[in-house]
Tab-separated table of C-alpha atoms and ligand atoms in Angstrom:
chain	number	residue	atom	x	y	z
A	698	MET	CA	41.594	121.321	71.109
A	699	ASP	CA	44.220	118.836	72.394
A	700	TRP	CA	42.825	118.635	75.890
A	701	LYS	CA	40.026	116.630	77.483
A	702	PRO	CA	39.102	116.517	81.155
A	703	GLU	CA	40.219	113.358	82.945
A	704	ARG	CA	37.255	112.501	85.057
A	705	ASN	CA	39.184	109.883	87.113
A	706	SER	CA	42.167	112.131	87.875
A	707	HIS	CA	43.011	113.060	91.489
A	708	LEU	CA	43.256	116.663	90.241
A	709	THR	CA	40.221	118.928	90.104
A	710	LEU	CA	39.079	120.179	86.701
A	711	GLN	CA	40.443	123.626	87.551
A	712	GLU	CA	43.882	122.169	88.392
A	713	GLN	CA	43.872	120.162	85.157
A	714	ILE	CA	43.108	123.303	83.128
A	715	VAL	CA	45.843	125.247	84.949
A	716	ASN	CA	48.369	122.486	84.162
A	717	TRP	CA	47.283	122.325	80.544
A	718	MET	CA	47.573	126.097	80.026
A	719	ARG	CA	50.898	126.189	81.846
A	720	SER	CA	52.262	123.442	79.579
A	721	ARG	CA	51.103	125.334	76.470
A	722	ILE	CA	53.134	128.342	77.643
A	723	GLU	CA	56.123	126.178	78.617
A	724	ARG	CA	56.147	124.420	75.239
A	725	GLY	CA	55.963	127.761	73.480
A	726	ASP	CA	52.555	127.019	71.882
A	727	TRP	CA	51.365	130.199	73.525
A	728	THR	CA	54.224	132.645	73.254
A	729	VAL	CA	54.487	135.921	75.157
A	730	GLY	CA	51.703	138.258	73.990
A	731	THR	CA	49.401	135.460	72.733
A	732	LYS	CA	45.764	136.278	73.332
A	733	ILE	CA	43.938	133.524	75.231
A	734	PRO	CA	40.555	132.565	73.715
A	735	PRO	CA	37.617	134.186	75.528
A	736	GLN	CA	36.387	132.320	78.600
A	737	ARG	CA	33.023	131.390	77.117
A	738	LYS	CA	34.675	129.884	74.018
A	739	LEU	CA	37.276	128.011	76.077
A	740	ALA	CA	34.612	126.616	78.418
A	741	SER	CA	32.616	125.264	75.524
A	742	GLN	CA	35.683	123.821	73.788
A	743	LEU	CA	36.918	122.180	76.985
A	744	LYS	CA	33.410	121.092	77.932
A	745	VAL	CA	33.582	122.562	81.421
A	746	ASN	CA	31.724	125.344	83.265
A	747	ARG	CA	32.765	128.890	82.465
A	748	SER	CA	33.434	129.530	86.158
A	749	THR	CA	36.040	126.714	86.173
A	750	VAL	CA	37.884	128.346	83.275
A	751	GLN	CA	37.596	131.722	84.952
A	752	GLN	CA	39.142	130.420	88.209
A	753	ALA	CA	41.962	128.690	86.313
A	754	ILE	CA	42.772	131.945	84.508
A	755	GLU	CA	42.722	133.870	87.802
A	756	GLU	CA	45.219	131.401	89.264
A	757	LEU	CA	47.582	131.784	86.309
A	758	LYS	CA	47.273	135.562	86.571
A	759	ALA	CA	48.181	135.367	90.253
A	760	ASP	CA	51.251	133.281	89.285
A	761	GLY	CA	52.278	135.981	86.788
A	762	LEU	CA	51.795	133.792	83.686
A	763	LEU	CA	48.753	135.605	82.284
A	764	GLU	CA	47.719	139.235	82.387
A	765	SER	CA	44.496	141.112	81.535
A	766	LYS	CA	44.552	144.096	79.234
A	767	VAL	CA	41.574	146.311	79.941
A	768	GLY	CA	38.926	146.078	77.214
A	769	SER	CA	41.061	143.694	75.155
A	770	GLY	CA	41.233	140.271	76.848
A	771	VAL	CA	43.724	137.969	78.558
A	772	TYR	CA	47.279	137.545	77.242
A	773	VAL	CA	50.407	135.484	78.036
A	774	ALA	CA	52.356	137.877	80.284
A	775	ASN	CA	55.666	139.473	79.349
A	776	HIS	CA	57.461	137.990	82.348
A	777	SER	CA	55.783	134.570	82.102
A	778	TRP	CA	59.178	132.834	81.652
A	779	ASN	CA	60.549	134.330	84.828
A	780	ALA	CA	57.416	133.299	86.626
A	781	LEU	CA	57.761	129.764	85.230
A	782	LEU	CA	61.416	129.551	86.252
A	783	ASN	CA	60.663	130.826	89.728
A	784	LYS	CA	57.842	128.346	90.061
A	785	SER	CA	59.965	125.420	88.945
A	786	GLN	CA	62.818	126.240	91.383
A	787	PRO	CA	62.536	125.437	95.079
A	788	ASN	CA	62.195	128.458	97.337
A	789	TRP	CA	65.830	128.398	98.496
A	790	LYS	CA	65.519	131.640	100.426
A	791	GLN	CA	62.797	130.164	102.578
A	792	HIS	CA	64.793	126.925	103.005
A	793	ILE	CA	67.838	128.911	104.116
A	794	GLU	CA	65.989	131.193	106.502
A	795	SER	CA	64.067	128.418	108.226
A	796	SER	CA	67.016	125.985	108.554
A	797	ILE	CA	68.497	124.963	111.901
A	798	HIS	CA	71.996	126.419	111.589
A	799	LYS	CA	72.421	130.088	112.452
A	800	PRO	CA	74.137	132.257	109.825
A	801	ASN	CA	77.358	134.047	110.753
A	802	ILE	CA	76.835	137.704	111.614
A	803	HIS	CA	77.468	139.900	108.599
A	804	THR	CA	80.797	141.225	109.898
A	805	ILE	CA	82.180	137.675	110.163
A	806	GLN	CA	80.923	136.863	106.673
A	807	LEU	CA	82.814	139.935	105.440
A	808	ILE	CA	85.940	138.892	107.364
A	809	ASN	CA	85.785	135.430	105.775
A	810	GLU	CA	85.384	137.001	102.348
A	811	TYR	CA	88.077	139.691	102.620
A	812	GLU	CA	90.638	137.306	104.111
A	813	GLN	CA	90.856	135.837	100.599
A	814	TYR	CA	92.179	139.063	99.027
A	815	ASP	CA	95.946	139.504	98.872
A	816	ASP	CA	95.821	143.313	98.911
A	817	VAL	CA	94.032	143.429	102.274
A	818	ILE	CA	96.075	143.903	105.478
A	819	ARG	CA	94.817	141.361	107.981
A	820	LEU	CA	95.167	142.851	111.460
A	821	GLY	CA	92.799	140.444	113.204
A	822	THR	CA	93.398	137.027	111.685
A	823	GLY	CA	93.673	134.025	114.012
A	824	GLU	CA	96.056	132.236	111.730
A	825	LEU	CA	99.792	131.958	111.265
A	826	SER	CA	101.357	134.062	108.556
A	827	PRO	CA	102.438	132.033	105.483
A	828	GLU	CA	106.075	132.690	106.494
A	829	LEU	CA	105.438	131.039	109.879
A	830	LEU	CA	104.068	127.831	108.401
A	831	PRO	CA	106.702	125.083	108.072
A	832	THR	CA	105.989	124.573	104.383
A	833	LYS	CA	109.424	123.270	103.440
A	834	GLU	CA	109.673	120.851	106.360
A	835	LEU	CA	106.139	119.615	105.760
A	836	LYS	CA	107.007	118.890	102.134
A	837	GLN	CA	110.141	117.043	103.195
A	838	SER	CA	108.285	115.025	105.800
A	839	LEU	CA	105.913	113.732	103.131
A	840	GLN	CA	108.847	111.621	101.873
A	841	SER	CA	108.881	109.766	105.203
A	842	ILE	CA	105.196	108.894	105.148
A	843	SER	CA	104.158	105.628	103.559
A	844	LEU	CA	101.074	105.832	101.386
A	845	ASP	CA	99.687	102.407	102.253
A	846	ALA	CA	95.972	101.643	102.137
A	847	LYS	CA	95.469	102.671	105.761
A	848	VAL	CA	96.846	106.110	105.116
A	849	ILE	CA	94.676	106.846	102.127
A	850	GLY	CA	91.586	104.901	103.192
A	851	TYR	CA	88.848	105.894	105.633
A	852	SER	CA	90.009	106.466	109.192
A	853	SER	CA	88.799	104.308	112.087
A	854	PRO	CA	86.031	105.883	114.246
A	855	LEU	CA	88.364	107.162	117.003
A	856	GLY	CA	91.120	108.063	114.539
A	857	ASN	CA	94.562	106.652	113.724
A	858	GLU	CA	95.628	104.427	116.631
A	859	ARG	CA	99.306	105.283	116.311
A	860	LEU	CA	98.480	108.989	116.498
A	861	ARG	CA	96.337	108.415	119.599
A	862	LYS	CA	99.210	106.528	121.271
A	863	ILE	CA	101.620	109.319	120.359
A	864	LEU	CA	99.140	111.857	121.733
A	865	CYS	CA	99.086	109.992	125.074
A	866	GLU	CA	102.830	110.654	125.393
A	867	TYR	CA	102.470	114.234	124.186
A	868	LEU	CA	99.668	114.902	126.705
A	869	GLN	CA	101.724	113.409	129.552
A	870	LYS	CA	104.110	116.323	129.171
A	871	ARG	CA	101.088	118.523	129.847
A	872	GLY	CA	100.258	116.536	132.996
A	873	ILE	CA	97.399	114.604	131.409
A	874	TYR	CA	97.631	110.816	131.875
A	875	THR	CA	95.291	109.164	129.422
A	876	PHE	CA	94.801	106.177	127.079
A	877	PRO	CA	94.218	105.880	123.326
A	878	GLU	CA	90.576	104.874	123.924
A	879	ASN	CA	90.040	108.192	125.723
A	880	ILE	CA	91.061	110.206	122.676
A	881	LEU	CA	89.015	111.075	119.618
A	882	ILE	CA	90.737	112.632	116.635
A	883	VAL	CA	88.594	115.413	115.175
A	884	SER	CA	88.719	117.686	112.137
A	885	GLY	CA	89.910	120.685	114.120
A	886	ALA	CA	88.898	121.881	117.585
A	887	LEU	CA	85.791	123.472	116.129
A	888	GLN	CA	84.463	120.050	115.200
A	889	ALA	CA	84.973	118.906	118.786
A	890	LEU	CA	82.603	121.677	119.882
A	891	GLN	CA	80.069	120.678	117.245
A	892	LEU	CA	80.183	117.025	118.312
A	893	ILE	CA	79.764	117.962	121.974
A	894	ALA	CA	76.741	120.116	121.076
A	895	LEU	CA	75.131	117.340	119.049
A	896	GLY	CA	76.127	114.351	121.117
A	897	LEU	CA	76.001	115.378	124.757
A	898	LEU	CA	73.482	118.131	125.236
A	899	GLU	CA	69.716	118.256	125.012
A	900	GLU	CA	67.951	121.210	123.428
A	901	GLY	CA	67.692	124.140	125.817
A	902	SER	CA	70.848	123.164	127.754
A	903	ILE	CA	72.977	126.000	129.013
A	904	VAL	CA	76.490	126.705	127.787
A	905	PHE	CA	78.244	128.903	130.335
A	906	HIS	CA	81.160	130.865	128.954
A	907	GLU	CA	83.292	133.856	129.740
A	908	ASP	CA	82.612	137.292	128.347
A	909	PRO	CA	84.022	137.965	125.767
A	910	SER	CA	84.588	134.566	124.194
A	911	TYR	CA	85.682	132.929	120.969
A	912	LEU	CA	82.463	130.921	121.327
A	913	THR	CA	80.366	133.987	120.512
A	914	SER	CA	82.020	134.187	117.093
A	915	VAL	CA	81.050	130.617	116.085
A	916	HIS	CA	77.674	128.916	116.468
A	917	PRO	CA	78.060	125.204	117.215
A	918	PHE	CA	75.964	125.409	120.372
A	919	GLN	CA	73.500	128.134	119.395
A	920	SER	CA	72.571	126.242	116.233
A	921	ALA	CA	71.886	123.092	118.223
A	922	GLY	CA	69.356	125.030	120.335
A	923	MET	CA	71.547	125.686	123.380
A	924	GLN	CA	71.303	128.777	125.514
A	925	MET	CA	74.535	130.742	125.806
A	926	ILE	CA	75.078	132.483	129.146
A	927	SER	CA	78.177	134.519	129.916
A	928	VAL	CA	79.365	134.579	133.522
A	929	GLN	CA	82.097	136.328	135.496
A	930	ARG	CA	84.622	134.111	137.258
A	931	ASN	CA	84.571	135.638	140.744
A	932	GLN	CA	83.981	134.499	144.316
A	933	HIS	CA	80.219	134.226	143.633
A	934	LEU	CA	80.641	131.874	140.686
A	935	GLN	CA	79.126	128.849	142.423
A	936	GLU	CA	75.948	130.672	143.499
A	937	THR	CA	75.643	132.310	140.067
A	938	LEU	CA	75.921	128.992	138.213
A	939	GLN	CA	73.556	127.277	140.620
A	940	SER	CA	70.848	129.907	140.311
A	941	LEU	CA	71.111	130.071	136.504
A	942	LYS	CA	71.343	126.332	135.952
A	943	LYS	CA	68.417	125.239	138.109
A	944	LYS	CA	67.646	121.720	136.928
A	945	ARG	CA	68.809	122.178	133.373
A	946	GLN	CA	71.723	120.391	131.715
A	947	SER	CA	74.744	122.617	131.312
A	948	ILE	CA	78.448	122.770	130.483
A	949	PHE	CA	81.144	125.330	131.180
A	950	TYR	CA	83.300	126.279	128.176
A	951	CYS	CA	86.623	127.968	128.874
A	952	ILE	CA	89.988	128.810	127.312
A	953	PRO	CA	92.287	128.948	130.365
A	954	SER	CA	95.544	129.424	128.413
A	955	LEU	CA	95.972	132.388	126.087
A	956	HIS	CA	92.283	133.091	125.973
A	957	ASN	CA	90.834	134.059	122.610
A	958	PRO	CA	90.331	137.037	122.267
A	959	THR	CA	91.710	138.541	125.523
A	960	GLY	CA	95.000	136.609	125.829
A	961	ILE	CA	94.305	136.103	129.565
A	962	ASN	CA	95.752	133.076	131.405
A	963	PHE	CA	94.119	131.489	134.450
A	964	SER	CA	96.410	130.981	137.404
A	965	VAL	CA	96.607	127.437	138.822
A	966	GLU	CA	94.357	128.581	141.709
A	967	GLU	CA	91.766	129.924	139.267
A	968	LYS	CA	91.806	126.643	137.362
A	969	LYS	CA	91.358	124.679	140.581
A	970	GLN	CA	88.568	126.958	141.740
A	971	LEU	CA	86.661	126.534	138.483
A	972	TYR	CA	87.149	122.780	138.618
A	973	GLU	CA	85.851	122.582	142.188
A	974	VAL	CA	82.844	124.815	141.580
A	975	CYS	CA	81.820	122.830	138.495
A	976	ASN	CA	82.503	119.577	140.336
A	977	ALA	CA	80.189	120.569	143.183
A	978	LEU	CA	77.415	121.367	140.684
A	979	GLN	CA	78.203	118.435	138.351
A	980	ILE	CA	78.747	120.765	135.436
A	981	PRO	CA	81.118	119.276	132.824
A	982	ILE	CA	83.949	121.558	131.740
A	983	VAL	CA	85.028	121.903	128.110
A	984	GLU	CA	88.643	123.053	128.288
A	985	ASP	CA	89.774	124.500	124.964
A	986	ASP	CA	93.570	124.460	125.025
A	987	VAL	CA	94.579	125.135	121.442
A	988	TYR	CA	97.045	127.949	122.218
A	989	HIS	CA	99.000	126.738	125.286
A	990	GLU	CA	102.207	125.902	123.390
A	991	LEU	CA	102.482	129.507	122.282
A	992	LEU	CA	102.880	130.887	125.810
A	993	PHE	CA	106.192	132.727	126.053
A	994	ASP	CA	106.724	131.462	129.639
A	995	SER	CA	106.129	127.856	130.669
A	996	PRO	CA	102.439	127.002	130.776
A	997	THR	CA	100.712	125.976	134.004
A	998	PRO	CA	98.999	122.552	134.069
A	999	PRO	CA	95.589	122.395	132.400
A	1000	ILE	CA	92.345	121.839	134.350
A	1001	LYS	CA	92.253	118.352	132.835
A	1002	SER	CA	95.387	117.461	134.817
A	1003	PHE	CA	93.458	117.643	138.105
A	1004	ASP	CA	90.418	115.868	136.750
A	1005	SER	CA	89.902	112.820	138.928
A	1006	SER	CA	86.201	112.433	138.114
A	1007	GLY	CA	86.119	112.453	134.296
A	1008	GLN	CA	84.452	115.820	134.339
A	1009	VAL	CA	86.671	117.681	131.880
A	1010	LEU	CA	86.592	117.326	128.110
A	1011	TYR	CA	89.963	118.557	126.941
A	1012	ILE	CA	90.400	119.905	123.384
A	1013	GLY	CA	93.656	120.364	121.463
A	1014	SER	CA	94.584	121.068	117.850
A	1015	VAL	CA	97.568	121.624	115.566
A	1016	SER	CA	95.820	124.524	113.799
A	1017	LYS	CA	97.584	127.279	115.756
A	1018	THR	CA	101.028	125.704	115.775
A	1019	LEU	CA	101.561	123.568	112.694
A	1020	SER	CA	98.879	124.016	110.052
A	1021	PRO	CA	95.155	124.824	110.184
A	1022	GLY	CA	94.733	123.255	106.753
A	1023	LEU	CA	95.508	119.765	108.078
A	1024	ARG	CA	92.263	120.055	110.111
A	1025	ILE	CA	93.464	117.858	112.949
A	1026	GLY	CA	92.490	118.249	116.577
A	1027	TRP	CA	91.575	115.931	119.472
A	1028	VAL	CA	89.210	115.566	122.392
A	1029	VAL	CA	90.184	113.739	125.565
A	1030	GLY	CA	87.430	112.431	127.848
A	1031	PRO	CA	85.803	109.375	129.452
A	1032	THR	CA	85.499	106.408	127.029
A	1033	GLN	CA	81.713	106.513	127.100
A	1034	VAL	CA	81.753	110.130	125.944
A	1035	ILE	CA	84.475	109.518	123.378
A	1036	GLN	CA	82.519	106.571	121.898
A	1037	ARG	CA	79.417	108.731	121.665
A	1038	LEU	CA	81.259	111.593	119.957
A	1039	ALA	CA	82.976	109.115	117.613
A	1040	ASP	CA	79.623	107.652	116.633
A	1041	ILE	CA	78.303	111.105	115.708
A	1042	LYS	CA	81.528	111.914	113.924
A	1043	MET	CA	81.192	108.774	111.779
A	1044	GLN	CA	77.671	109.845	110.876
A	1045	THR	CA	79.007	113.286	109.987
A	1046	ASP	CA	82.224	112.764	108.018
A	1047	TYR	CA	83.456	109.104	108.249
A	1048	GLY	CA	86.495	110.260	110.194
A	1049	SER	CA	89.159	112.936	109.803
A	1050	SER	CA	91.615	112.836	106.916
A	1051	SER	CA	93.811	109.726	107.367
A	1052	PHE	CA	96.543	111.446	105.438
A	1053	SER	CA	96.590	114.494	107.719
A	1054	GLN	CA	96.576	112.217	110.774
A	1055	GLU	CA	99.642	110.418	109.441
A	1056	ILE	CA	101.448	113.730	108.956
A	1057	VAL	CA	100.614	114.870	112.501
A	1058	ALA	CA	101.696	111.482	113.916
A	1059	HIS	CA	105.020	111.868	112.126
A	1060	TRP	CA	105.557	115.412	113.401
A	1061	LEU	CA	104.619	114.644	117.005
A	1062	SER	CA	106.706	111.472	117.161
A	1063	THR	CA	109.896	113.141	115.904
A	1064	GLU	CA	111.619	116.299	117.090
A	1065	LEU	CA	110.059	118.156	114.133
A	1066	TYR	CA	107.054	119.441	116.084
A	1067	GLU	CA	108.849	120.613	119.212
A	1068	ASN	CA	111.597	122.314	117.216
A	1069	HIS	CA	109.094	124.071	115.043
A	1070	VAL	CA	106.973	125.270	117.988
A	1071	SER	CA	109.973	126.607	119.827
A	1072	TRP	CA	111.080	128.483	116.665
A	1073	LEU	CA	107.509	129.747	116.289
A	1074	ARG	CA	107.401	131.127	119.846
A	1075	HIS	CA	110.561	133.020	119.088
A	1076	GLN	CA	109.097	134.465	115.879
A	1077	LEU	CA	105.888	135.475	117.650
A	1078	LYS	CA	107.949	137.186	120.374
A	1079	GLU	CA	109.703	139.276	117.729
A	1080	ARG	CA	106.426	140.160	116.108
A	1081	VAL	CA	104.779	141.190	119.343
A	1082	ALA	CA	107.785	143.312	120.329
A	1083	PHE	CA	107.464	145.109	116.997
A	1084	VAL	CA	103.733	145.740	117.432
A	1085	GLU	CA	103.967	146.714	121.104
A	1086	LYS	CA	106.629	149.283	120.231
A	1087	ILE	CA	104.295	150.891	117.685
A	1088	LEU	CA	101.457	150.817	120.197
A	1089	GLU	CA	103.649	152.453	122.868
A	1090	GLU	CA	104.671	155.190	120.456
A	1091	GLU	CA	101.421	155.783	118.602
A	1092	PHE	CA	98.412	154.492	120.505
A	1093	LYS	CA	98.870	155.450	124.144
A	1094	ASP	CA	96.624	158.498	123.828
A	1095	ILE	CA	93.740	156.557	122.301
A	1096	ALA	CA	93.911	152.991	123.628
A	1097	SER	CA	95.203	150.651	126.322
A	1098	TRP	CA	96.295	147.005	126.329
A	1099	ASN	CA	98.061	144.360	128.371
A	1100	LYS	CA	101.482	143.119	127.408
A	1101	SER	CA	101.060	139.890	125.465
A	1102	ALA	CA	102.003	136.661	127.268
A	1103	GLY	CA	102.097	134.711	124.005
A	1104	GLY	CA	99.867	133.432	121.221
A	1105	PHE	CA	98.569	135.656	118.450
A	1106	TYR	CA	96.587	138.503	119.976
A	1107	ILE	CA	96.524	141.806	121.794
A	1108	TRP	CA	93.101	142.775	123.121
A	1109	LEU	CA	93.332	146.455	122.292
A	1110	ARG	CA	90.882	148.697	124.148
A	1111	PHE	CA	90.063	152.114	122.721
A	1112	HIS	CA	89.287	154.743	125.343
A	1113	GLN	CA	86.076	155.600	123.504
A	1114	PRO	CA	83.388	153.225	122.172
A	1115	ILE	CA	84.294	153.685	118.506
A	1116	VAL	CA	84.494	150.064	117.373
A	1117	ASN	CA	81.160	149.586	115.630
A	1118	LYS	CA	80.253	148.241	112.190
A	1119	ALA	CA	80.814	151.634	110.547
A	1120	PHE	CA	84.350	151.704	111.981
A	1121	PHE	CA	84.970	148.158	110.708
A	1122	LEU	CA	83.731	149.170	107.233
A	1123	LYS	CA	85.789	152.373	107.174
A	1124	LEU	CA	88.925	150.329	107.785
A	1125	LEU	CA	87.866	147.784	105.197
A	1126	ASN	CA	87.496	150.624	102.747
A	1127	GLU	CA	91.172	151.384	103.401
A	1128	LYS	CA	91.938	147.669	102.883
A	1129	VAL	CA	92.568	146.984	106.562
A	1130	LEU	CA	90.666	144.050	108.044
A	1131	ILE	CA	90.095	143.957	111.817
A	1132	ASN	CA	88.271	141.602	114.174
A	1133	PRO	CA	86.039	143.975	116.154
A	1134	GLY	CA	85.259	143.151	119.791
A	1135	TYR	CA	81.504	142.933	119.130
A	1136	ILE	CA	81.939	139.568	117.417
A	1137	TYR	CA	83.172	138.163	120.770
A	1138	ALA	CA	80.768	140.083	123.045
A	1139	ALA	CA	77.748	141.612	121.320
A	1140	ASN	CA	77.746	144.942	123.189
A	1141	ASP	CA	81.474	145.596	123.146
A	1142	LEU	CA	82.301	148.756	121.188
A	1143	HIS	CA	85.707	149.355	122.778
A	1144	HIS	CA	87.939	146.506	121.663
A	1145	ILE	CA	89.568	144.993	118.656
A	1146	ARG	CA	91.430	141.688	118.605
A	1147	LEU	CA	94.742	142.767	117.179
A	1148	SER	CA	96.687	139.853	115.732
A	1149	TYR	CA	100.436	140.114	115.271
A	1150	ALA	CA	100.627	136.565	113.878
A	1151	TYR	CA	99.489	137.016	110.302
A	1152	ALA	CA	100.449	140.264	108.557
A	1153	SER	CA	104.066	140.905	107.507
A	1154	PHE	CA	106.101	143.485	109.490
A	1155	ASP	CA	105.568	146.085	106.754
A	1156	GLU	CA	101.862	145.383	106.677
A	1157	LEU	CA	101.634	145.570	110.466
A	1158	ALA	CA	103.271	148.998	110.438
A	1159	LYS	CA	101.102	150.292	107.602
A	1160	GLY	CA	97.892	148.706	108.969
A	1161	LEU	CA	98.468	150.195	112.428
A	1162	GLU	CA	99.082	153.617	110.921
A	1163	ILE	CA	95.734	153.440	109.092
A	1164	LEU	CA	94.064	152.092	112.234
A	1165	ARG	CA	95.365	155.018	114.237
A	1166	LYS	CA	94.241	157.550	111.617
A	1167	ILE	CA	90.685	156.162	111.369
A	1168	SER	CA	90.425	155.790	115.163
A	1169	LYS	CA	91.384	159.428	115.659
A	1170	VAL	CA	88.777	160.565	113.129
A	1171	SER	CA	86.097	158.391	114.764
A	1172	MET	CA	86.955	159.697	118.205
A	1173	ASN	CA	86.710	163.282	117.051
A	1174	ARG	CA	83.406	162.711	115.314
A	1175	GLY	CA	81.760	160.407	117.866
A	1176	ILE	CA	80.393	157.043	116.835
A	1177	GLU	CA	78.035	156.328	113.950
A	1178	GLY	CA	76.005	153.222	112.982
A	1179	SER	CA	76.208	149.746	114.478
A	1180	GLU	CA	75.870	146.053	113.502
B	1878	PLP	C1	89.907	129.064	121.164
B	1878	PLP	C2	89.756	128.383	119.840
B	1878	PLP	N1	89.211	127.159	119.816
B	1878	PLP	C3	89.054	126.496	118.664
B	1878	PLP	C4	89.439	127.050	117.449
B	1878	PLP	C5	89.235	126.264	116.202
B	1878	PLP	O1	90.417	125.647	115.821
B	1878	PLP	P1	90.521	124.532	114.712
B	1878	PLP	O2	91.153	125.159	113.521
B	1878	PLP	O3	91.369	123.461	115.322
B	1878	PLP	O4	89.127	124.035	114.414
B	1878	PLP	C6	89.996	128.318	117.433
B	1878	PLP	C7	90.366	128.953	116.148
B	1878	PLP	O5	90.431	130.123	116.006
B	1878	PLP	C8	90.163	129.006	118.657
B	1878	PLP	O6	90.709	130.224	118.706
C-alpha cells in the first residue's frame, strides 16, 4: 500500500483517504470497473478505523467516482472521468448566473446572433447598410493620417486633444459652447451610459426614462443596481418625478431628437419644459443625441444649449453617421464630472482607440464629414420614401405609423397585439429579423421598430412582403406564446 496517514496534515484522515483514492483513479491505477478492496481490508491496510474508510467511500460515491453493485462490492464508476472533469472545472454556470451584469433578453441575443448571417433580411437593425458606409473615402483618408507614436499609442484620459478642440467647434454649430476639458471621448455612446452608471450614481438610484426607450434594450444602469422608472412627459411631470424620487439620487435619460425607437422629436418648448422641471428638482439630464444629424429638416437646439447650470450631460457619437466600428462617441459635461468619468474609463479600457480618434478628427475637421452626412440624409430619404410607399399600399389595413422625420426607423404599430416572441420566431424562420417593441417596453405587443437604413431595396420589399403575410396569419389566428 503506497499510502500512509499524515498525522500532522491539516486534512482529516477521511479527506486524506478521499484524495488518495481520487488520485489512484486519476492516474489510471484504478481504471473504470476496478473493484475496490473491501472496507475491512482497506481499513487494516491503511491503519485507520473502518468507519473512516466507509465515509470516504460514501463521499466518492456521492461525487460519482465510485458505485456499489448490490451483493458484489464497490467499483470505479463508469462515468468517473466525467465526474473528475466536472470536479476539476470551476462551476461556470453558477459564476455566470450570480454575476453582477444582467444578461440580454433572449430575443436580443437572437438578434445579435442572426445579424451575422448574410441570408437574413434585417428589418430592424440600427445600423447603416454597407452601401451607406463611406468605405472608399475612409480608405482614402487613411493616407492623410500620420501614424506617429501618439496615434498608435494609448490615448490620454480625456481623449485626443485635437479631436476635443475640433468637437468644440462642431458642437458650437449645435448651439453648445464648451471647452476641451468639458469633453470626454468614449468608445461609443453606450460606453458613456456605462460610465455614468458606474461613476455618478449610487446603488438604488433611479433612472427616469420615456416609455418605450432604447435604454430598455441595453442594461448599463440595471446591471449597476439602478432602478429604471418610465414616466410620461405631460403637465404633471414635476409632481410625478418628485413623488417617485423622494430623497433618492436620480437622473433623467432622454433622446429628444429622432427618438429610438419611436422617431419622435421634442419641440423646443418640450425641451425647455423638461430642463426646467429637472432643474427645479435637481435631477441631472442625460441627453442622448446620436441621431440629430439625420433629421430631414433642420434640428432644433439640444437641451444642452440652454444648460446654464451644468445639469445636462450631452452624448454624441459617429456610430449612426460615419461608422459604428470606429467606436467613437463623446460626453460633454462639467469638468468635475468629466474627470470622474475619465478616471473610470482609464480603469476600464485605458482610453478609446487613438487611431479611430485620429480618423474622426480628420473627418470632422475637413468637409468630408458634412458632405457625407448630407449625402446620407438624401439616401435615407429615398429609402424611407420606398418603404412608406409599400406601407401605404400593403399595410394600411393591419398597421399604422407616423411619417418618418429622419433617422433609421418607423415605429410601426399593428392594430392587434400580435408582436410576441412567437411572432418574432416565425419571421426568423422565414429569415426575416425584426426588432419587436417588447425589447423597448416590456409589455408592448403592438409595435416593431422597422428600420429602412440597413436592408437593400430588394430585401426591404421582400422582407415587408413576408412581414405582411405572417402578420395577417397571426391576426387571423390570435396571438400565441410570449417572451
Ligand atoms: C439612442 C442610442 N444611444 C446610444 C446608442 C449606442 O451607440 P454607440 O454605437 O455610439 O455606442 C444607440 C445605438 O443604437 C442608440 O440608438
